C-alpha cells in the first residue's frame, strides 16, 4: 500500500508542478542555463575594458575612416531577406562588400546567427539572446514600430548591456553622416537618447514612403480604361475589374487590401487615408500647435467611409478582416489582385511575384494627389526604424560607426560599379554588406529620382550622373526606348522593369507633385503608453474594421470609439506627451 | 506489501529515474517563479534583479481589456471542460456497446488521430474550411443560406473554438474510459444477464459504477484547466474582429508582454493561473472525496 501511496502522491504532485510551471518553465530554464555563460563572457569583457579605455587609446586617434592595424573579427547577427538570391559564389558571410570593408577597415563580421526580418523572426531571436544575456559585439535592433525598438534599447540600457555611444558619434561620425541626420533636424538621434546620452547609431531611411496606388497595367489597357488621376478614377477601375473579371472564373480581387495590425504599409489602405490628410497612428501637432492623435480625427471617419464603400461594392474581399500580408501575397502571386497600395519600392518586393506566374502581367504605380489639399500627403512616424548598438565592454565601440561611414562614403561609387555587372542580374540580395542598414538624408530618394528622370527625359547629361543613379538610368532608358512595347516586356526584363516602375514612374511622378509630410511630434514612450497603447491600438483596429465591414453605423461607431479611446487612457497619453514636450 | 526496506529497495530504485526527472525539470525551474515579483535584468540574472512587488500583476489588471480577457478565459475554458468531459464518456459507452470488433477498433483509431495534429496545422485547415468562400459556406449556399463569416463573428468564432477543440481531443479522452471499461469484471455482466437486466439497466448498475472512479479522477484533474483556454488554438485562429469573444489571458499576455520582451509579466500571469488552478484542485478533490468517496491518498 505504501508504494502505491507514494507513487500517487508523486503523480499528483507532478501534475500540480507541471501546471504551475506551464508557461514559464521554458523561459526559466533558458535563463538559468545561459546565465553562467553570460557571466563568464561578461567578466572577460570587463577585463578588456579595464586594460583599454575606448577612445583614450593613442593609436586610434579619432579618424572616422581609419584602418585598424590588425584584423578585427567582431561577432554580430543580421536580419536577412526571406528568399535571398545571391550572385554566384556570394553569401551574407562572403561577398564583395565584406571583402571591400576588410581591405578598408581590417574588420570582419562573424555571424553568430541570422534570421529573416520578415515575420519578426529576427526580433524574436534577438529578444531571446537579450533575455539570456548572450548578445554579440555589435548588432542591430529592429522592431514592429519605433516604440518597440526604443523599448528594447531601454531594456538594454537598464541592464547595462550596451555602450554609451555619445562620444563615439561625436568623434567618429563622418561629415556626410552628420549631414544626413541633420537633414531631419537630428530627429533620428533624439529617438535613441536616454538621459541625454546616445546609445546607438540610428538607421535613417529617406522619408519618401508615399503610398502609391499600384494598378495591374495589363488589365487596365486590356479593358481600355484611362489612367487614374483621382481616387474616384481608382474606384472606377476597381469596379471595371470586378465586372470584367480579367483574372477569370470570378477570382479577381479588384483591390487587395488588409489592415491586420498596421494601417498602411504592405497592402494597407494608406493611400486612402492620405487622401483626407488622415494619419491613423500618428501623434502630431495640429494647426494650433497642440499635439493630437491622428487615429481619432474626423478625417479618419471620412476615409473609413470610402473604404467601407469599396467593401460594400465587393471590391475588397469579404473576409477583409481575416486577411494578413501572407495571404494577400498568395493572391498577388497567383495574379488575382488588381489594385494594391504600396510604397515606391513595391515592385522589388512583393509585386514582382505576379510576373513569375503570369508572364503578361505588369504593375504600374500612380501618385494620386489628395482630395483635400491637392498634395501628396504622408504621415511620417519617424525617420528611423532600427538602431545599431555595441555590447558593453566591446573593445572597439567605434567600429560600426566607421563601418557605416565607409559604406556611406562609397555608396555611389565602388559598390554600384560592382553591382551593375552581369552576374548580379538575377540576384535580389545585392547590398550584402553587413548590417543591412542605411543612413540617408530624408529627401535622398526624391532627389535621386529627380536626377534620374531628368536624365531619361534628356534634360540632363547622363554623363554627369552619379554612379548609383547611372545604373538605374541605363536600365530605365533601355526599358522605355526598346523594351516596353514588346510583348511580356515586364516579365522578360524584370530588372529594367523594376527600375522603371520604381524610379521613373513612382518617384518620378511623386517628384512632380507638391508633397506634404506631417511629422510625428513625439516618438518616445510615456508610462501610460507602455501599459495601455497595445489595448488602445486594438480598440482602434476593431472599430475601423467594424466600420469598413459595415457591421455598425459608421458615425455612431466612430464616436463611440473616440470616446472609448479617450477614456481608456488616450487622454492620459496626450497629457503626458504635452507635458514631455513642454519640458 | 508490508515487507522490509531491503525487500522493497528495487521498487524504490525504479522510482528514482522518474523522481530525478521531476526534480530536474519541474521542481528546480520553479525557482524562476520569483521572476513574477521582479524586474528582470539579464545581466544581473534572476536573483540579482530588483524586486517590484505586485507591479507585474498591475500590468494585467490596469489594462482596459482586463475584464474582457478574464471573462473570455473562464467562459471558453468552462465550455471546453464541460463538453470535453461529457462527450468522451458518452462516446466510450456507445463504443463499448458495439459488438463488431473491427468496426469498433477502426472508429476508435480514427477519432483519436486528430489529437496528434498541431493547432498550427489545424488552424490552417479550419481557416480554409470556414472561409467565406470555403467548403462550409459552399455547402450552406446549396440550401440558400447566405455566406457567414465564421471566423469574423463573435458567436461563431467561439463555437468553432470550442467545437474544434472537442473534435480534436474527445477521441483521445475516450481511450481512458475504454481502458476503465475493460477493467470491469465480466462476471458482473453475466450475473446481470441471469437477473434479466436490460442493456440500459446493465449500463446503469454495472458499467457506470465501474468507471465512476475514473470519471471523478478525470473531472478533478480537468478543473485545473479552468484558466487554460488554449493559447495555441486561439492564437492561430483569431483576428481583430473577434477579440471580444476570444482574447484570453494568454493571448493578451503574449501580445502585450512577451512580444515586448517582458518575461516577468508572463511569469506573473503563469503563477496566478497556477495558484488558481491549485485552489480549484484542492476544492474539487475535497468534493470528490465527499460525494464520490474517492481518494487518492
mmCIF file of N, CA, C and O in Angstrom, chain A residues 1 3 8-10 12 16-21 23-24 27-29 31 35 123-124 127-128 130-131 133 144 155 158-159 161 260 318-319 321-322 327 531-532 535 538 541-542 545 549 551 568, chain B residues 1 11 19 26-27 29-30 32 35 39-43 45-46 58 62-64 127 132 147 149 151-153 221 224 239-241 243-244 250 254-255 259-261 263 267 270 274 278 296-297:
data_model
loop_
_atom_site.group_PDB
_atom_site.id
_atom_site.type_symbol
_atom_site.label_atom_id
_atom_site.label_comp_id
_atom_site.label_asym_id
_atom_site.label_seq_id
_atom_site.Cartn_x
_atom_site.Cartn_y
_atom_site.Cartn_z
ATOM 1 N N UNK A 1 0.831 -1.201 0.000
ATOM 2 C CA UNK A 1 0.000 0.000 0.000
ATOM 3 C C UNK A 1 0.868 1.255 0.000
ATOM 4 O O UNK A 1 0.562 2.251 -0.642
ATOM 5 N N UNK A 3 3.812 1.918 -1.238
ATOM 6 C CA UNK A 3 4.382 2.328 -2.513
ATOM 7 C C UNK A 3 3.331 3.000 -3.379
ATOM 8 O O UNK A 3 3.565 4.026 -3.995
ATOM 9 N N UNK A 8 1.260 7.624 -6.107
ATOM 10 C CA UNK A 8 0.165 8.522 -6.461
ATOM 11 C C UNK A 8 0.438 9.928 -5.949
ATOM 12 O O UNK A 8 0.078 10.915 -6.579
ATOM 13 N N UNK A 9 1.124 9.994 -4.811
ATOM 14 C CA UNK A 9 1.467 11.323 -4.315
ATOM 15 C C UNK A 9 2.341 12.059 -5.325
ATOM 16 O O UNK A 9 2.089 13.209 -5.699
ATOM 17 N N UNK A 10 3.350 11.337 -5.801
ATOM 18 C CA UNK A 10 4.255 11.958 -6.771
ATOM 19 C C UNK A 10 3.513 12.312 -8.043
ATOM 20 O O UNK A 10 3.699 13.377 -8.627
ATOM 21 N N UNK A 12 0.328 13.064 -8.421
ATOM 22 C CA UNK A 12 -0.492 14.263 -8.251
ATOM 23 C C UNK A 12 0.398 15.493 -8.103
ATOM 24 O O UNK A 12 0.170 16.535 -8.716
ATOM 25 N N UNK A 16 0.530 19.003 -10.403
ATOM 26 C CA UNK A 16 0.420 20.369 -9.901
ATOM 27 C C UNK A 16 1.626 21.183 -10.350
ATOM 28 O O UNK A 16 1.503 22.292 -10.839
ATOM 29 N N UNK A 17 2.798 20.568 -10.231
ATOM 30 C CA UNK A 17 4.004 21.295 -10.615
ATOM 31 C C UNK A 17 4.017 21.615 -12.099
ATOM 32 O O UNK A 17 4.345 22.705 -12.508
ATOM 33 N N UNK A 18 3.629 20.621 -12.881
ATOM 34 C CA UNK A 18 3.635 20.857 -14.323
ATOM 35 C C UNK A 18 2.742 22.040 -14.637
ATOM 36 O O UNK A 18 3.106 22.945 -15.366
ATOM 37 N N UNK A 19 1.579 22.063 -14.000
ATOM 38 C CA UNK A 19 0.668 23.168 -14.305
ATOM 39 C C UNK A 19 1.239 24.467 -13.769
ATOM 40 O O UNK A 19 1.102 25.517 -14.356
ATOM 41 N N UNK A 20 1.934 24.371 -12.638
ATOM 42 C CA UNK A 20 2.488 25.593 -12.064
ATOM 43 C C UNK A 20 3.555 26.183 -12.960
ATOM 44 O O UNK A 20 3.721 27.386 -13.058
ATOM 45 N N UNK A 21 4.271 25.295 -13.633
ATOM 46 C CA UNK A 21 5.368 25.814 -14.438
ATOM 47 C C UNK A 21 4.952 26.061 -15.856
ATOM 48 O O UNK A 21 5.659 26.690 -16.611
ATOM 49 N N UNK A 23 3.589 27.770 -18.364
ATOM 50 C CA UNK A 23 4.030 28.743 -19.344
ATOM 51 C C UNK A 23 5.509 29.061 -19.299
ATOM 52 O O UNK A 23 6.141 29.266 -20.295
ATOM 53 N N UNK A 24 5.996 29.162 -18.049
ATOM 54 C CA UNK A 24 7.256 29.862 -17.937
ATOM 55 C C UNK A 24 8.433 28.945 -17.708
ATOM 56 O O UNK A 24 9.556 29.379 -17.708
ATOM 57 N N UNK A 27 11.204 29.374 -20.241
ATOM 58 C CA UNK A 27 11.996 30.593 -20.131
ATOM 59 C C UNK A 27 13.016 30.499 -19.017
ATOM 60 O O UNK A 27 14.159 30.864 -19.170
ATOM 61 N N UNK A 28 12.516 30.002 -17.870
ATOM 62 C CA UNK A 28 13.403 29.952 -16.726
ATOM 63 C C UNK A 28 14.595 29.065 -17.021
ATOM 64 O O UNK A 28 15.720 29.400 -16.708
ATOM 65 N N UNK A 29 14.284 27.924 -17.624
ATOM 66 C CA UNK A 29 15.365 27.018 -17.980
ATOM 67 C C UNK A 29 16.422 27.742 -18.781
ATOM 68 O O UNK A 29 17.597 27.678 -18.488
ATOM 69 N N UNK A 31 17.099 30.893 -19.102
ATOM 70 C CA UNK A 31 17.893 31.941 -18.483
ATOM 71 C C UNK A 31 18.900 31.361 -17.508
ATOM 72 O O UNK A 31 20.045 31.774 -17.488
ATOM 73 N N UNK A 35 22.855 31.763 -18.075
ATOM 74 C CA UNK A 35 23.391 32.769 -17.185
ATOM 75 C C UNK A 35 24.878 32.593 -16.925
ATOM 76 O O UNK A 35 25.638 33.543 -16.952
ATOM 77 N N UNK A 123 13.594 39.584 -34.681
ATOM 78 C CA UNK A 123 13.275 40.285 -33.431
ATOM 79 C C UNK A 123 13.095 39.298 -32.277
ATOM 80 O O UNK A 123 13.592 39.489 -31.182
ATOM 81 N N UNK A 124 12.394 38.197 -32.558
ATOM 82 C CA UNK A 124 12.133 37.220 -31.501
ATOM 83 C C UNK A 124 13.422 36.567 -31.034
ATOM 84 O O UNK A 124 13.646 36.361 -29.845
ATOM 85 N N UNK A 127 15.338 38.935 -28.943
ATOM 86 C CA UNK A 127 14.786 39.023 -27.592
ATOM 87 C C UNK A 127 15.288 37.885 -26.714
ATOM 88 O O UNK A 127 15.589 38.080 -25.544
ATOM 89 N N UNK A 128 15.356 36.706 -27.299
ATOM 90 C CA UNK A 128 15.861 35.556 -26.541
ATOM 91 C C UNK A 128 17.316 35.762 -26.154
ATOM 92 O O UNK A 128 17.720 35.469 -25.033
ATOM 93 N N UNK A 130 18.853 38.522 -25.716
ATOM 94 C CA UNK A 130 18.945 39.541 -24.669
ATOM 95 C C UNK A 130 18.517 38.940 -23.333
ATOM 96 O O UNK A 130 19.196 39.092 -22.323
ATOM 97 N N UNK A 131 17.414 38.214 -23.362
ATOM 98 C CA UNK A 131 16.928 37.589 -22.136
ATOM 99 C C UNK A 131 17.952 36.632 -21.550
ATOM 100 O O UNK A 131 18.058 36.474 -20.342
ATOM 101 N N UNK A 133 21.111 37.000 -21.791
ATOM 102 C CA UNK A 133 22.356 37.737 -21.568
ATOM 103 C C UNK A 133 23.470 37.207 -22.462
ATOM 104 O O UNK A 133 24.567 36.923 -22.007
ATOM 105 N N UNK A 144 8.626 46.086 -34.530
ATOM 106 C CA UNK A 144 7.401 46.352 -35.275
ATOM 107 C C UNK A 144 7.203 47.843 -35.460
ATOM 108 O O UNK A 144 6.626 48.294 -36.424
ATOM 109 N N UNK A 155 15.589 48.607 -22.349
ATOM 110 C CA UNK A 155 15.878 47.423 -21.533
ATOM 111 C C UNK A 155 17.373 47.146 -21.488
ATOM 112 O O UNK A 155 17.934 46.829 -20.443
ATOM 113 N N UNK A 158 19.054 49.787 -19.285
ATOM 114 C CA UNK A 158 18.767 49.496 -17.879
ATOM 115 C C UNK A 158 19.629 48.356 -17.364
ATOM 116 O O UNK A 158 20.095 48.366 -16.232
ATOM 117 N N UNK A 159 19.792 47.371 -18.218
ATOM 118 C CA UNK A 159 20.565 46.195 -17.818
ATOM 119 C C UNK A 159 22.057 46.445 -17.944
ATOM 120 O O UNK A 159 22.857 45.567 -17.657
ATOM 121 N N UNK A 161 23.855 46.688 -20.608
ATOM 122 C CA UNK A 161 24.433 45.720 -21.536
ATOM 123 C C UNK A 161 25.079 46.388 -22.742
ATOM 124 O O UNK A 161 25.811 45.745 -23.479
ATOM 125 N N UNK A 260 -4.305 44.317 -40.843
ATOM 126 C CA UNK A 260 -4.209 43.440 -39.674
ATOM 127 C C UNK A 260 -3.767 44.202 -38.420
ATOM 128 O O UNK A 260 -4.495 44.275 -37.462
ATOM 129 N N UNK A 318 -14.492 39.854 -49.006
ATOM 130 C CA UNK A 318 -15.489 39.815 -47.934
ATOM 131 C C UNK A 318 -14.853 39.592 -46.582
ATOM 132 O O UNK A 318 -15.251 40.171 -45.590
ATOM 133 N N UNK A 319 -13.860 38.704 -46.515
ATOM 134 C CA UNK A 319 -13.231 38.445 -45.215
ATOM 135 C C UNK A 319 -11.985 39.307 -45.031
ATOM 136 O O UNK A 319 -10.965 38.853 -44.547
ATOM 137 N N UNK A 321 -11.133 41.370 -42.848
ATOM 138 C CA UNK A 321 -10.524 41.428 -41.512
ATOM 139 C C UNK A 321 -9.659 40.217 -41.221
ATOM 140 O O UNK A 321 -8.798 40.249 -40.352
ATOM 141 N N UNK A 322 -9.886 39.133 -41.938
ATOM 142 C CA UNK A 322 -9.150 37.905 -41.625
ATOM 143 C C UNK A 322 -7.867 37.784 -42.430
ATOM 144 O O UNK A 322 -7.084 36.868 -42.237
ATOM 145 N N UNK A 327 -1.403 36.027 -46.828
ATOM 146 C CA UNK A 327 -2.491 35.576 -47.694
ATOM 147 C C UNK A 327 -2.635 36.479 -48.912
ATOM 148 O O UNK A 327 -2.950 36.010 -49.996
ATOM 149 N N UNK A 531 1.709 50.913 -20.844
ATOM 150 C CA UNK A 531 0.731 49.977 -20.294
ATOM 151 C C UNK A 531 -0.489 49.802 -21.184
ATOM 152 O O UNK A 531 -1.088 48.736 -21.205
ATOM 153 N N UNK A 532 -0.882 50.862 -21.866
ATOM 154 C CA UNK A 532 -2.210 50.790 -22.489
ATOM 155 C C UNK A 532 -2.243 50.913 -24.002
ATOM 156 O O UNK A 532 -3.273 50.704 -24.605
ATOM 157 N N UNK A 535 -3.601 47.893 -26.037
ATOM 158 C CA UNK A 535 -5.053 47.743 -25.973
ATOM 159 C C UNK A 535 -5.755 48.840 -26.775
ATOM 160 O O UNK A 535 -6.742 48.567 -27.466
ATOM 161 N N UNK A 538 -5.627 48.145 -30.436
ATOM 162 C CA UNK A 538 -6.568 47.083 -30.808
ATOM 163 C C UNK A 538 -7.995 47.596 -30.861
ATOM 164 O O UNK A 538 -8.771 47.228 -31.736
ATOM 165 N N UNK A 541 -8.259 49.333 -34.134
ATOM 166 C CA UNK A 541 -8.363 48.417 -35.268
ATOM 167 C C UNK A 541 -9.748 47.798 -35.351
ATOM 168 O O UNK A 541 -10.309 47.631 -36.429
ATOM 169 N N UNK A 542 -10.279 47.446 -34.194
ATOM 170 C CA UNK A 542 -11.585 46.804 -34.190
ATOM 171 C C UNK A 542 -12.646 47.766 -34.700
ATOM 172 O O UNK A 542 -13.465 47.402 -35.549
ATOM 173 N N UNK A 545 -12.284 48.232 -38.440
ATOM 174 C CA UNK A 545 -12.761 47.060 -39.170
ATOM 175 C C UNK A 545 -14.283 47.000 -39.194
ATOM 176 O O UNK A 545 -14.889 46.697 -40.217
ATOM 177 N N UNK A 549 -16.428 47.101 -42.595
ATOM 178 C CA UNK A 549 -17.214 45.940 -42.992
ATOM 179 C C UNK A 549 -18.710 46.167 -42.793
ATOM 180 O O UNK A 549 -19.509 45.240 -42.934
ATOM 181 N N UNK A 551 -20.452 46.690 -40.158
ATOM 182 C CA UNK A 551 -21.072 45.978 -39.053
ATOM 183 C C UNK A 551 -21.793 46.929 -38.121
ATOM 184 O O UNK A 551 -22.500 46.507 -37.222
ATOM 185 N N UNK A 568 -10.133 55.397 -22.052
ATOM 186 C CA UNK A 568 -9.353 54.226 -21.654
ATOM 187 C C UNK A 568 -7.851 54.484 -21.642
ATOM 188 O O UNK A 568 -7.057 53.541 -21.681
ATOM 189 N N UNK B 1 2.795 -6.642 0.934
ATOM 190 C CA UNK B 1 3.396 -5.360 0.601
ATOM 191 C C UNK B 1 4.179 -4.784 1.776
ATOM 192 O O UNK B 1 5.012 -3.915 1.603
ATOM 193 N N UNK B 11 11.967 -1.746 -5.777
ATOM 194 C CA UNK B 11 10.818 -0.932 -6.190
ATOM 195 C C UNK B 11 11.169 0.552 -6.094
ATOM 196 O O UNK B 11 10.868 1.352 -6.958
ATOM 197 N N UNK B 19 11.748 10.302 -10.415
ATOM 198 C CA UNK B 19 11.857 11.385 -9.442
ATOM 199 C C UNK B 19 12.918 12.394 -9.843
ATOM 200 O O UNK B 19 12.730 13.600 -9.699
ATOM 201 N N UNK B 26 10.821 19.975 -13.258
ATOM 202 C CA UNK B 26 9.642 20.687 -12.772
ATOM 203 C C UNK B 26 9.869 21.359 -11.433
ATOM 204 O O UNK B 26 9.378 22.450 -11.210
ATOM 205 N N UNK B 27 10.626 20.745 -10.549
ATOM 206 C CA UNK B 27 10.803 21.378 -9.244
ATOM 207 C C UNK B 27 11.880 22.460 -9.306
ATOM 208 O O UNK B 27 11.681 23.582 -8.869
ATOM 209 N N UNK B 29 13.118 24.310 -11.883
ATOM 210 C CA UNK B 29 12.791 25.581 -12.559
ATOM 211 C C UNK B 29 11.769 26.403 -11.792
ATOM 212 O O UNK B 29 11.581 27.582 -12.102
ATOM 213 N N UNK B 30 11.109 25.804 -10.793
ATOM 214 C CA UNK B 30 10.106 26.585 -10.064
ATOM 215 C C UNK B 30 10.731 27.767 -9.351
ATOM 216 O O UNK B 30 10.045 28.744 -9.041
ATOM 217 N N UNK B 32 12.322 29.880 -10.658
ATOM 218 C CA UNK B 32 12.118 31.007 -11.561
ATOM 219 C C UNK B 32 10.849 31.778 -11.279
ATOM 220 O O UNK B 32 10.646 32.874 -11.794
ATOM 221 N N UNK B 35 10.573 35.439 -10.459
ATOM 222 C CA UNK B 35 10.578 36.424 -11.538
ATOM 223 C C UNK B 35 9.263 37.200 -11.572
ATOM 224 O O UNK B 35 9.218 38.345 -12.018
ATOM 225 N N UNK B 39 11.823 42.776 -11.553
ATOM 226 C CA UNK B 39 12.015 43.418 -12.851
ATOM 227 C C UNK B 39 13.263 42.800 -13.443
ATOM 228 O O UNK B 39 14.364 43.072 -12.978
ATOM 229 N N UNK B 40 13.072 41.982 -14.455
ATOM 230 C CA UNK B 40 14.172 41.141 -14.930
ATOM 231 C C UNK B 40 15.217 41.942 -15.696
ATOM 232 O O UNK B 40 14.897 42.608 -16.682
ATOM 233 N N UNK B 41 16.444 41.883 -15.228
ATOM 234 C CA UNK B 41 17.555 42.499 -15.944
ATOM 235 C C UNK B 41 18.566 41.411 -16.264
ATOM 236 O O UNK B 41 19.176 40.837 -15.362
ATOM 237 N N UNK B 42 18.721 41.097 -17.547
ATOM 238 C CA UNK B 42 19.507 39.911 -17.935
ATOM 239 C C UNK B 42 20.911 39.869 -17.340
ATOM 240 O O UNK B 42 21.339 38.811 -16.892
ATOM 241 N N UNK B 43 21.616 41.004 -17.312
ATOM 242 C CA UNK B 43 22.997 40.936 -16.827
ATOM 243 C C UNK B 43 23.060 40.599 -15.340
ATOM 244 O O UNK B 43 24.066 40.111 -14.862
ATOM 245 N N UNK B 45 20.842 38.630 -13.831
ATOM 246 C CA UNK B 45 20.269 37.317 -13.572
ATOM 247 C C UNK B 45 18.984 37.433 -12.782
ATOM 248 O O UNK B 45 18.558 38.527 -12.408
ATOM 249 N N UNK B 46 18.364 36.275 -12.542
ATOM 250 C CA UNK B 46 17.058 36.308 -11.882
ATOM 251 C C UNK B 46 17.185 36.803 -10.450
ATOM 252 O O UNK B 46 16.432 37.654 -10.001
ATOM 253 N N UNK B 58 -0.135 44.381 -11.849
ATOM 254 C CA UNK B 58 -0.911 45.569 -12.201
ATOM 255 C C UNK B 58 -0.889 45.762 -13.715
ATOM 256 O O UNK B 58 -1.789 46.334 -14.295
ATOM 257 N N UNK B 62 -4.458 46.606 -14.883
ATOM 258 C CA UNK B 62 -4.674 48.007 -15.249
ATOM 259 C C UNK B 62 -5.136 48.190 -16.685
ATOM 260 O O UNK B 62 -5.581 49.252 -17.058
ATOM 261 N N UNK B 63 -4.976 47.169 -17.499
ATOM 262 C CA UNK B 63 -5.330 47.361 -18.899
ATOM 263 C C UNK B 63 -6.843 47.468 -19.064
ATOM 264 O O UNK B 63 -7.595 46.833 -18.329
ATOM 265 N N UNK B 64 -7.250 48.285 -20.030
ATOM 266 C CA UNK B 64 -8.692 48.458 -20.241
ATOM 267 C C UNK B 64 -9.397 47.149 -20.601
ATOM 268 O O UNK B 64 -10.608 47.059 -20.452
ATOM 269 N N UNK B 127 -9.264 27.474 -41.189
ATOM 270 C CA UNK B 127 -9.424 28.741 -41.899
ATOM 271 C C UNK B 127 -10.003 28.503 -43.294
ATOM 272 O O UNK B 127 -10.907 29.191 -43.734
ATOM 273 N N UNK B 132 -14.980 32.531 -46.160
ATOM 274 C CA UNK B 132 -16.219 32.993 -46.776
ATOM 275 C C UNK B 132 -16.527 32.190 -48.046
ATOM 276 O O UNK B 132 -17.671 31.880 -48.339
ATOM 277 N N UNK B 147 -23.830 33.553 -47.057
ATOM 278 C CA UNK B 147 -22.486 33.295 -46.550
ATOM 279 C C UNK B 147 -22.332 33.832 -45.126
ATOM 280 O O UNK B 147 -22.781 34.930 -44.822
ATOM 281 N N UNK B 149 -19.476 34.740 -42.193
ATOM 282 C CA UNK B 149 -18.044 34.875 -41.951
ATOM 283 C C UNK B 149 -17.745 34.268 -40.582
ATOM 284 O O UNK B 149 -17.686 34.944 -39.571
ATOM 285 N N UNK B 151 -15.225 32.992 -38.989
ATOM 286 C CA UNK B 151 -14.106 33.371 -38.125
ATOM 287 C C UNK B 151 -14.084 34.862 -37.824
ATOM 288 O O UNK B 151 -13.198 35.337 -37.149
ATOM 289 N N UNK B 152 -15.074 35.580 -38.322
ATOM 290 C CA UNK B 152 -15.092 37.020 -38.082
ATOM 291 C C UNK B 152 -16.263 37.437 -37.203
ATOM 292 O O UNK B 152 -16.467 38.612 -36.961
ATOM 293 N N UNK B 153 -17.057 36.478 -36.743
ATOM 294 C CA UNK B 153 -18.204 36.836 -35.900
ATOM 295 C C UNK B 153 -18.065 36.180 -34.542
ATOM 296 O O UNK B 153 -17.780 34.996 -34.435
ATOM 297 N N UNK B 221 -9.015 16.368 -12.322
ATOM 298 C CA UNK B 221 -7.810 16.886 -12.946
ATOM 299 C C UNK B 221 -8.116 17.952 -13.995
ATOM 300 O O UNK B 221 -7.323 18.866 -14.209
ATOM 301 N N UNK B 224 -8.194 21.912 -13.192
ATOM 302 C CA UNK B 224 -7.016 22.776 -13.141
ATOM 303 C C UNK B 224 -6.900 23.609 -14.419
ATOM 304 O O UNK B 224 -6.161 24.584 -14.460
ATOM 305 N N UNK B 239 -8.543 37.048 -34.792
ATOM 306 C CA UNK B 239 -8.244 38.284 -35.505
ATOM 307 C C UNK B 239 -8.934 39.430 -34.792
ATOM 308 O O UNK B 239 -9.722 39.214 -33.873
ATOM 309 N N UNK B 240 -8.633 40.621 -35.247
ATOM 310 C CA UNK B 240 -9.116 41.823 -34.567
ATOM 311 C C UNK B 240 -10.624 41.812 -34.298
ATOM 312 O O UNK B 240 -11.071 42.263 -33.262
ATOM 313 N N UNK B 241 -11.385 41.289 -35.253
ATOM 314 C CA UNK B 241 -12.836 41.376 -35.132
ATOM 315 C C UNK B 241 -13.394 40.571 -33.976
ATOM 316 O O UNK B 241 -14.462 40.868 -33.475
ATOM 317 N N UNK B 243 -11.800 39.720 -31.034
ATOM 318 C CA UNK B 243 -11.132 39.860 -29.735
ATOM 319 C C UNK B 243 -12.135 39.814 -28.586
ATOM 320 O O UNK B 243 -11.867 39.289 -27.528
ATOM 321 N N UNK B 244 -13.333 40.369 -28.836
ATOM 322 C CA UNK B 244 -14.327 40.425 -27.773
ATOM 323 C C UNK B 244 -14.670 39.058 -27.220
ATOM 324 O O UNK B 244 -14.974 38.912 -26.054
ATOM 325 N N UNK B 250 -3.784 34.366 -21.941
ATOM 326 C CA UNK B 250 -2.516 34.004 -22.586
ATOM 327 C C UNK B 250 -2.248 34.792 -23.848
ATOM 328 O O UNK B 250 -1.136 35.227 -24.092
ATOM 329 N N UNK B 254 0.697 37.440 -24.336
ATOM 330 C CA UNK B 254 1.654 37.251 -25.441
ATOM 331 C C UNK B 254 1.809 38.540 -26.238
ATOM 332 O O UNK B 254 2.915 38.999 -26.481
ATOM 333 N N UNK B 255 0.683 39.134 -26.610
ATOM 334 C CA UNK B 255 0.757 40.346 -27.438
ATOM 335 C C UNK B 255 1.403 41.505 -26.702
ATOM 336 O O UNK B 255 2.261 42.204 -27.215
ATOM 337 N N UNK B 259 5.801 39.731 -26.535
ATOM 338 C CA UNK B 259 6.300 40.334 -27.769
ATOM 339 C C UNK B 259 7.221 41.510 -27.479
ATOM 340 O O UNK B 259 8.066 41.853 -28.276
ATOM 341 N N UNK B 260 7.030 42.147 -26.343
ATOM 342 C CA UNK B 260 7.889 43.268 -25.985
ATOM 343 C C UNK B 260 9.030 42.804 -25.087
ATOM 344 O O UNK B 260 9.792 43.617 -24.589
ATOM 345 N N UNK B 261 9.100 41.533 -24.826
ATOM 346 C CA UNK B 261 10.199 41.015 -24.021
ATOM 347 C C UNK B 261 10.001 41.120 -22.523
ATOM 348 O O UNK B 261 10.945 41.031 -21.759
ATOM 349 N N UNK B 263 9.314 39.171 -19.938
ATOM 350 C CA UNK B 263 9.121 37.792 -19.499
ATOM 351 C C UNK B 263 8.513 37.725 -18.108
ATOM 352 O O UNK B 263 7.777 36.816 -17.785
ATOM 353 N N UNK B 267 5.571 35.351 -16.532
ATOM 354 C CA UNK B 267 5.738 34.515 -15.344
ATOM 355 C C UNK B 267 4.683 34.838 -14.298
ATOM 356 O O UNK B 267 4.087 33.933 -13.697
ATOM 357 N N UNK B 270 1.480 33.387 -15.301
ATOM 358 C CA UNK B 270 1.563 31.935 -15.172
ATOM 359 C C UNK B 270 1.374 31.517 -13.725
ATOM 360 O O UNK B 270 0.638 30.573 -13.426
ATOM 361 N N UNK B 274 -1.553 29.274 -12.033
ATOM 362 C CA UNK B 274 -1.261 28.059 -11.284
ATOM 363 C C UNK B 274 -1.875 28.125 -9.893
ATOM 364 O O UNK B 274 -2.401 27.136 -9.388
ATOM 365 N N UNK B 278 -4.469 25.497 -8.481
ATOM 366 C CA UNK B 278 -4.152 24.723 -7.288
ATOM 367 C C UNK B 278 -5.334 24.734 -6.317
ATOM 368 O O UNK B 278 -5.763 23.691 -5.824
ATOM 369 N N UNK B 296 -7.280 9.708 -3.401
ATOM 370 C CA UNK B 296 -6.000 9.277 -3.954
ATOM 371 C C UNK B 296 -5.076 8.869 -2.821
ATOM 372 O O UNK B 296 -4.370 7.884 -2.904
ATOM 373 N N UNK B 297 -5.103 9.644 -1.746
ATOM 374 C CA UNK B 297 -4.157 9.386 -0.649
ATOM 375 C C UNK B 297 -4.796 8.525 0.426
ATOM 376 O O UNK B 297 -5.937 8.747 0.779
#
